[in-house]
XYZ file of C-alpha atoms in Angstrom:
401
model
C -16.451 -18.898 -5.829
C -14.491 -17.078 -3.141
C -12.153 -20.047 -2.809
C -11.611 -20.619 -6.525
C -8.341 -18.707 -6.765
C -6.842 -20.425 -3.743
C -8.123 -23.912 -4.546
C -5.883 -24.096 -7.603
C -2.915 -24.299 -5.243
C -4.581 -26.923 -3.079
C -5.432 -29.035 -6.132
C -1.812 -28.911 -7.270
C -0.761 -30.192 -3.888
C -3.242 -33.063 -4.046
C -1.778 -34.315 -7.320
C 1.711 -34.775 -5.881
C 2.825 -38.403 -5.552
C 3.234 -39.736 -2.050
C 6.823 -39.840 -0.855
C 8.027 -42.843 1.060
C 9.375 -42.065 4.497
C 12.331 -44.340 3.730
C 14.774 -43.652 0.924
C 15.613 -47.011 -0.641
C 19.177 -46.136 -1.635
C 20.377 -44.731 1.672
C 17.870 -46.052 4.198
C 17.644 -42.448 5.415
C 14.448 -41.468 7.181
C 12.682 -38.647 5.333
C 10.542 -36.421 7.500
C 7.083 -35.340 6.330
C 7.092 -31.924 4.648
C 5.601 -29.933 7.560
C 8.096 -31.409 10.013
C 10.951 -30.639 7.633
C 9.941 -26.979 7.471
C 9.380 -26.746 11.212
C 12.749 -28.341 11.928
C 14.540 -25.908 9.627
C 12.789 -22.951 11.218
C 13.594 -24.257 14.689
C 17.285 -24.286 13.780
C 17.090 -20.591 12.847
C 15.799 -19.721 16.305
C 19.331 -20.273 17.654
C 20.666 -17.403 15.505
C 22.802 -15.049 17.662
C 20.728 -12.145 16.289
C 17.850 -13.247 18.523
C 19.977 -12.898 21.662
C 19.896 -9.113 21.306
C 16.734 -8.426 19.258
C 13.039 -9.271 19.226
C 11.466 -11.591 16.679
C 7.857 -12.078 15.740
C 7.265 -14.847 13.206
C 4.227 -16.712 11.989
C 3.813 -19.019 8.995
C 0.351 -20.146 7.933
C -0.326 -22.979 5.497
C -3.171 -21.589 3.403
C -3.612 -24.826 1.470
C -4.084 -26.794 4.704
C -5.745 -23.837 6.482
C -3.622 -24.217 9.592
C -0.709 -22.591 11.423
C 2.557 -24.136 10.287
C 4.951 -22.311 12.614
C 4.957 -19.552 15.210
C 7.660 -17.871 17.253
C 6.550 -14.767 19.071
C 3.522 -14.628 16.825
C 1.547 -12.653 19.399
C 4.314 -10.108 20.058
C 3.233 -6.492 19.581
C 5.791 -4.985 17.215
C 6.247 -2.126 14.769
C 5.400 -3.223 11.212
C 7.343 -0.569 9.254
C 6.206 -0.611 5.611
C 4.401 -3.940 5.898
C 1.713 -1.581 7.242
C 0.952 -0.979 3.570
C -0.647 -4.436 3.508
C -3.367 -3.235 5.876
C -3.952 -0.186 3.706
C -4.007 -2.038 0.397
C -6.172 -4.965 1.528
C -8.708 -2.586 3.081
C -8.796 -0.398 -0.028
C -9.208 -3.371 -2.357
C -11.879 -4.878 -0.131
C -13.926 -1.685 0.311
C -13.211 0.312 -2.860
C -12.025 -2.206 -5.451
C -9.115 -2.000 -7.876
C -11.132 0.100 -10.332
C -11.843 2.890 -7.858
C -10.879 6.257 -9.396
C -8.798 9.027 -7.821
C -10.155 12.308 -9.248
C -9.023 15.920 -9.614
C -11.450 18.537 -10.924
C -11.320 21.884 -12.719
C -14.334 24.212 -12.430
C -15.047 27.874 -13.018
C -17.605 30.334 -11.723
C -18.280 33.550 -13.584
C -18.912 34.794 -17.105
C -16.872 34.372 -20.262
C -17.122 37.288 -22.679
C -14.760 37.924 -25.595
C -12.278 35.440 -24.178
C -12.214 36.996 -20.711
C -13.320 34.939 -17.734
C -14.556 37.364 -15.109
C -14.693 35.036 -12.180
C -12.830 32.312 -10.372
C -11.202 29.075 -11.470
C -11.498 26.251 -8.958
C -8.987 23.429 -8.573
C -10.554 20.658 -6.495
C -8.154 18.033 -5.204
C -8.822 14.362 -4.540
C -5.280 13.466 -3.435
C -4.299 11.747 -6.666
C -0.553 11.009 -6.513
C -0.464 10.159 -10.225
C -1.611 13.588 -11.450
C 1.232 14.755 -13.709
C 2.282 17.189 -16.419
C 0.013 15.570 -19.030
C -3.010 15.948 -16.764
C -2.133 19.573 -16.084
C -1.791 20.197 -19.806
C -5.301 18.800 -20.339
C -6.635 21.162 -17.646
C -5.150 24.217 -19.357
C -5.997 23.192 -22.915
C -9.620 22.371 -22.040
C -10.091 25.751 -20.380
C -8.683 27.393 -23.488
C -11.064 25.395 -25.715
C -14.127 26.694 -23.849
C -13.110 30.160 -24.963
C -10.903 31.524 -22.190
C -7.780 33.504 -23.055
C -7.747 35.767 -19.983
C -8.637 35.092 -16.354
C -9.624 38.004 -14.148
C -10.599 36.710 -10.743
C -8.902 34.167 -8.513
C -7.305 30.758 -8.829
C -8.995 28.935 -5.977
C -7.660 25.723 -4.446
C -10.206 23.474 -2.734
C -8.251 21.149 -0.450
C -11.230 20.157 1.696
C -10.924 16.503 0.624
C -8.834 15.720 3.707
C -7.969 17.132 7.090
C -5.380 19.887 7.296
C -2.208 18.231 8.741
C 0.419 17.669 6.043
C 2.290 15.014 8.062
C 1.070 11.759 9.562
C 0.721 11.062 13.274
C 4.010 9.926 14.789
C 6.199 10.861 11.815
C 9.731 11.998 12.573
C 10.205 15.630 11.580
C 13.666 14.988 10.127
C 12.617 12.141 7.798
C 12.006 12.631 4.082
C 8.242 12.750 4.543
C 5.710 13.252 1.742
C 3.415 16.271 1.941
C -0.149 15.087 2.474
C -2.142 17.589 0.443
C -5.132 16.878 -1.830
C -3.558 18.873 -4.679
C -0.282 17.426 -5.917
C 1.356 17.584 -9.303
C 4.183 15.115 -9.929
C 4.520 14.768 -6.139
C 5.022 18.531 -5.700
C 2.928 20.738 -3.426
C 2.945 23.489 -6.044
C -0.269 22.761 -7.890
C -1.632 26.287 -8.400
C 1.654 27.838 -9.499
C 2.297 24.988 -11.945
C -1.260 25.375 -13.234
C -0.652 29.075 -13.891
C 2.556 28.207 -15.750
C 0.643 25.761 -17.942
C -2.086 28.328 -18.639
C 0.489 30.789 -19.922
C 1.975 28.098 -22.187
C -1.503 27.741 -23.707
C -1.739 31.460 -24.327
C -4.039 32.243 -21.418
C -3.200 35.493 -19.621
C -3.635 35.142 -15.855
C -4.518 38.197 -13.809
C -5.564 36.213 -10.762
C -4.044 35.663 -7.319
C -4.062 32.214 -5.734
C -6.261 31.580 -2.739
C -7.710 28.619 -0.849
C -11.310 27.941 0.030
C -14.202 25.553 -0.266
C -15.948 25.572 -3.613
C -19.572 26.685 -3.372
C -22.185 24.171 -4.397
C -24.501 26.032 -6.718
C -25.657 25.917 -10.329
C -23.311 28.725 -11.356
C -20.248 26.554 -10.773
C -19.472 24.748 -14.037
C -17.241 21.736 -14.570
C -14.519 22.221 -17.161
C -12.960 18.779 -16.919
C -11.658 16.149 -14.536
C -8.725 13.747 -14.562
C -8.665 10.352 -12.903
C -6.447 7.342 -12.297
C -7.528 3.900 -11.022
C -6.490 2.518 -7.676
C -4.790 -0.389 -9.459
C -2.239 2.014 -10.992
C -1.454 3.468 -7.568
C -1.220 0.041 -5.936
C 1.650 -1.366 -7.984
C 4.311 1.329 -7.333
C 3.011 1.676 -3.777
C 3.822 -1.974 -3.057
C 6.693 -2.715 -5.454
C 8.698 0.387 -4.521
C 7.178 0.988 -1.073
C 6.026 4.480 -2.012
C 4.846 6.280 1.130
C 2.956 9.062 -0.656
C 0.937 6.531 -2.641
C 0.141 4.635 0.564
C -1.053 7.752 2.376
C -3.172 8.785 -0.597
C -4.822 5.354 -0.476
C -5.270 5.684 3.301
C -7.271 8.878 2.738
C -9.306 7.354 -0.096
C -10.391 4.769 2.457
C -11.236 7.557 4.884
C -13.191 9.480 2.257
C -15.379 6.457 1.501
C -17.379 7.259 4.635
C -18.622 10.347 2.824
C -17.417 12.813 5.436
C -15.447 15.937 4.489
C -12.759 16.554 5.290
C -11.679 12.918 5.422
C -9.701 12.189 8.559
C -7.102 9.604 9.495
C -9.477 8.407 12.215
C -12.033 7.494 9.516
C -9.477 5.295 7.745
C -8.461 3.646 11.011
C -12.088 2.832 11.736
C -12.536 1.091 8.393
C -9.233 -0.803 8.564
C -10.276 -2.110 11.978
C -13.561 -3.292 10.483
C -11.714 -5.270 7.817
C -9.392 -6.736 10.442
C -12.435 -7.820 12.426
C -13.790 -9.566 9.307
C -10.394 -11.259 9.018
C -10.848 -12.696 12.522
C -8.638 -10.252 14.410
C -10.394 -9.949 17.770
C -9.147 -9.514 21.315
C -5.753 -8.363 20.006
C -3.961 -5.195 21.035
C -2.712 -3.226 18.042
C -2.518 0.373 16.892
C -2.972 1.986 13.491
C -1.536 5.479 13.058
C -0.998 5.918 9.314
C -1.231 4.102 6.014
C 2.431 3.831 5.064
C 4.218 2.559 8.170
C 6.293 5.690 8.679
C 4.726 6.364 12.075
C 6.441 5.341 15.270
C 2.980 4.674 16.715
C 1.984 1.709 14.525
C 1.911 -1.638 16.335
C 0.725 -5.024 15.062
C 1.361 -8.695 15.736
C 2.567 -11.279 13.200
C -0.631 -13.211 13.890
C -2.695 -10.157 12.905
C -0.757 -9.788 9.666
C -1.168 -13.455 8.791
C -4.913 -13.322 9.466
C -5.138 -10.346 7.136
C -3.143 -12.175 4.445
C -5.414 -15.199 4.800
C -8.476 -12.972 4.468
C -7.050 -11.406 1.297
C -6.220 -14.859 -0.097
C -9.813 -15.986 0.313
C -11.221 -12.871 -1.373
C -10.849 -13.470 -5.087
C -10.972 -9.829 -6.201
C -8.557 -8.738 -3.472
C -5.860 -11.344 -4.044
C -6.116 -10.963 -7.834
C -4.955 -7.340 -7.489
C -2.725 -7.647 -4.430
C -0.570 -10.642 -5.378
C 0.829 -9.234 -8.672
C 1.570 -5.909 -6.935
C 3.854 -7.465 -4.313
C 7.639 -7.469 -4.841
C 8.926 -10.805 -6.139
C 12.097 -12.323 -4.682
C 15.063 -11.794 -6.987
C 12.876 -10.237 -9.692
C 11.513 -6.769 -8.948
C 10.660 -4.025 -6.499
C 12.288 -3.934 -3.080
C 13.066 -7.676 -3.340
C 14.912 -7.425 -6.643
C 18.346 -7.870 -5.050
C 17.282 -10.389 -2.417
C 16.951 -14.175 -2.754
C 18.273 -14.036 -6.313
C 18.931 -17.777 -6.347
C 17.874 -20.857 -4.435
C 14.375 -22.152 -3.649
C 12.991 -18.763 -2.572
C 13.809 -17.161 -5.932
C 10.532 -16.132 -7.634
C 8.541 -18.107 -5.044
C 8.288 -15.306 -2.466
C 5.884 -12.419 -3.121
C 6.061 -10.128 -0.110
C 6.080 -6.588 1.234
C 9.286 -5.359 2.834
C 9.495 -2.937 5.733
C 12.323 -0.815 7.093
C 12.408 1.940 9.683
C 15.049 2.709 12.269
C 15.495 -0.402 14.405
C 12.901 -2.478 12.535
C 13.119 -4.767 9.529
C 10.109 -6.766 8.373
C 8.790 -8.957 5.587
C 5.235 -10.238 5.103
C 3.408 -11.876 2.242
C 3.095 -15.190 0.458
C 5.339 -17.979 -0.741
C 4.927 -21.226 -2.628
C 6.426 -24.224 -0.830
C 8.140 -27.163 -2.505
C 4.972 -29.281 -2.223
C 3.021 -26.480 -3.951
C 1.266 -25.451 -0.768
C 0.679 -21.718 -0.584
C 1.918 -20.083 2.624
C 1.242 -16.728 4.265
C 3.922 -15.408 6.581
C 5.020 -12.421 8.619
C 8.521 -11.804 9.980
C 9.282 -8.762 12.130
C 12.782 -8.169 13.480
C 12.751 -5.359 16.046
C 15.750 -3.825 17.757
C 18.092 -4.491 14.847
C 20.832 -1.879 14.586
C 21.803 -3.036 11.096
C 18.850 -3.572 8.786
C 20.954 -5.970 6.739
C 20.930 -8.359 9.720
C 17.146 -8.447 9.678
C 16.991 -8.899 5.920
C 19.520 -11.753 6.009
C 17.514 -13.521 8.710
C 14.258 -13.090 6.764
C 15.859 -14.495 3.622
C 16.904 -17.580 5.586
C 13.354 -18.031 6.814
C 12.080 -17.817 3.245
C 14.633 -20.367 2.077
C 13.532 -22.677 4.892
C 9.887 -22.357 3.863
C 10.544 -23.002 0.176
C 12.990 -25.914 0.427
C 11.720 -29.458 -0.241
């Protein structure tokens, strides 16, 4: 059953009519499909861009289960946002697309004549989709249990993850997301926005904001919780390359070990386990974060292709991952690329861009209906457009007849 999703592509390929190696009208020799692709890719290796930059490229024929082309496939390079593939495949493999991000509202104390004498607890689970509607539900539910005045404290429990708000190796002057377990509409202002919403509901708040770890005892009562599935985080994370969503998923992976606070090292451990299952052994690489913002991330194109192959063979993983990837000329970060020609709509891949690095990794459908996995990393490019143009040429070469 694990191969069912992928076999549909292989079966399509098997139904293609055989092509004669000699065209009757021109007597021109027609090369077999793999040789055609390899020849086209070889011609791109003379691009002047490669005289001054590094290239790591690997193309894997998933239908034939064999390497189709490699140029610097074992080079250790920075992945940029293609790092999100490691995060998403690991999360889908270990947690599943239905895994729920949760944020909780509790209280401890007594309610008498509308007055809560005690504390309200906001317990974060690093849900990047928590928004104004969710906050409104928090306030309205508290009001429905009979609270119109709070005399105590508004307590924030941010023990879900480790304390640092920035990832390892992030540049201080970048537009970095704040990695806190309590976010509302991407803002690190959860408690103050909660107090605003309480007042809109007619709840008077005479309570300062503090931070601590919620006690685990029978006197702490759940008011309500809000949740969003991993599948809803995955799509904008991949289509728009959202770094906050990727880091939130990175820490969901970490939290699956059951340790609190969840640490980046826990996520790295689990990603490495998935890579090992994908056949990545004896390879030097480094995982620093979940988004690709870090300067300390290093992978090889071969590693990325092995991961993509592993995802392809896991029915539940590929069923969620493939639709979430940007589509050439259609949507996401590939909407304005490859808008015509054979690569149009046939390339589903994750883009990556940081200073000096441009990358693209994912899947494409070849002219013979074979399904390919590929990774292209251009490193040392001063103009990211140069890397993108080269990657688009590679995709055209893979998709041409």
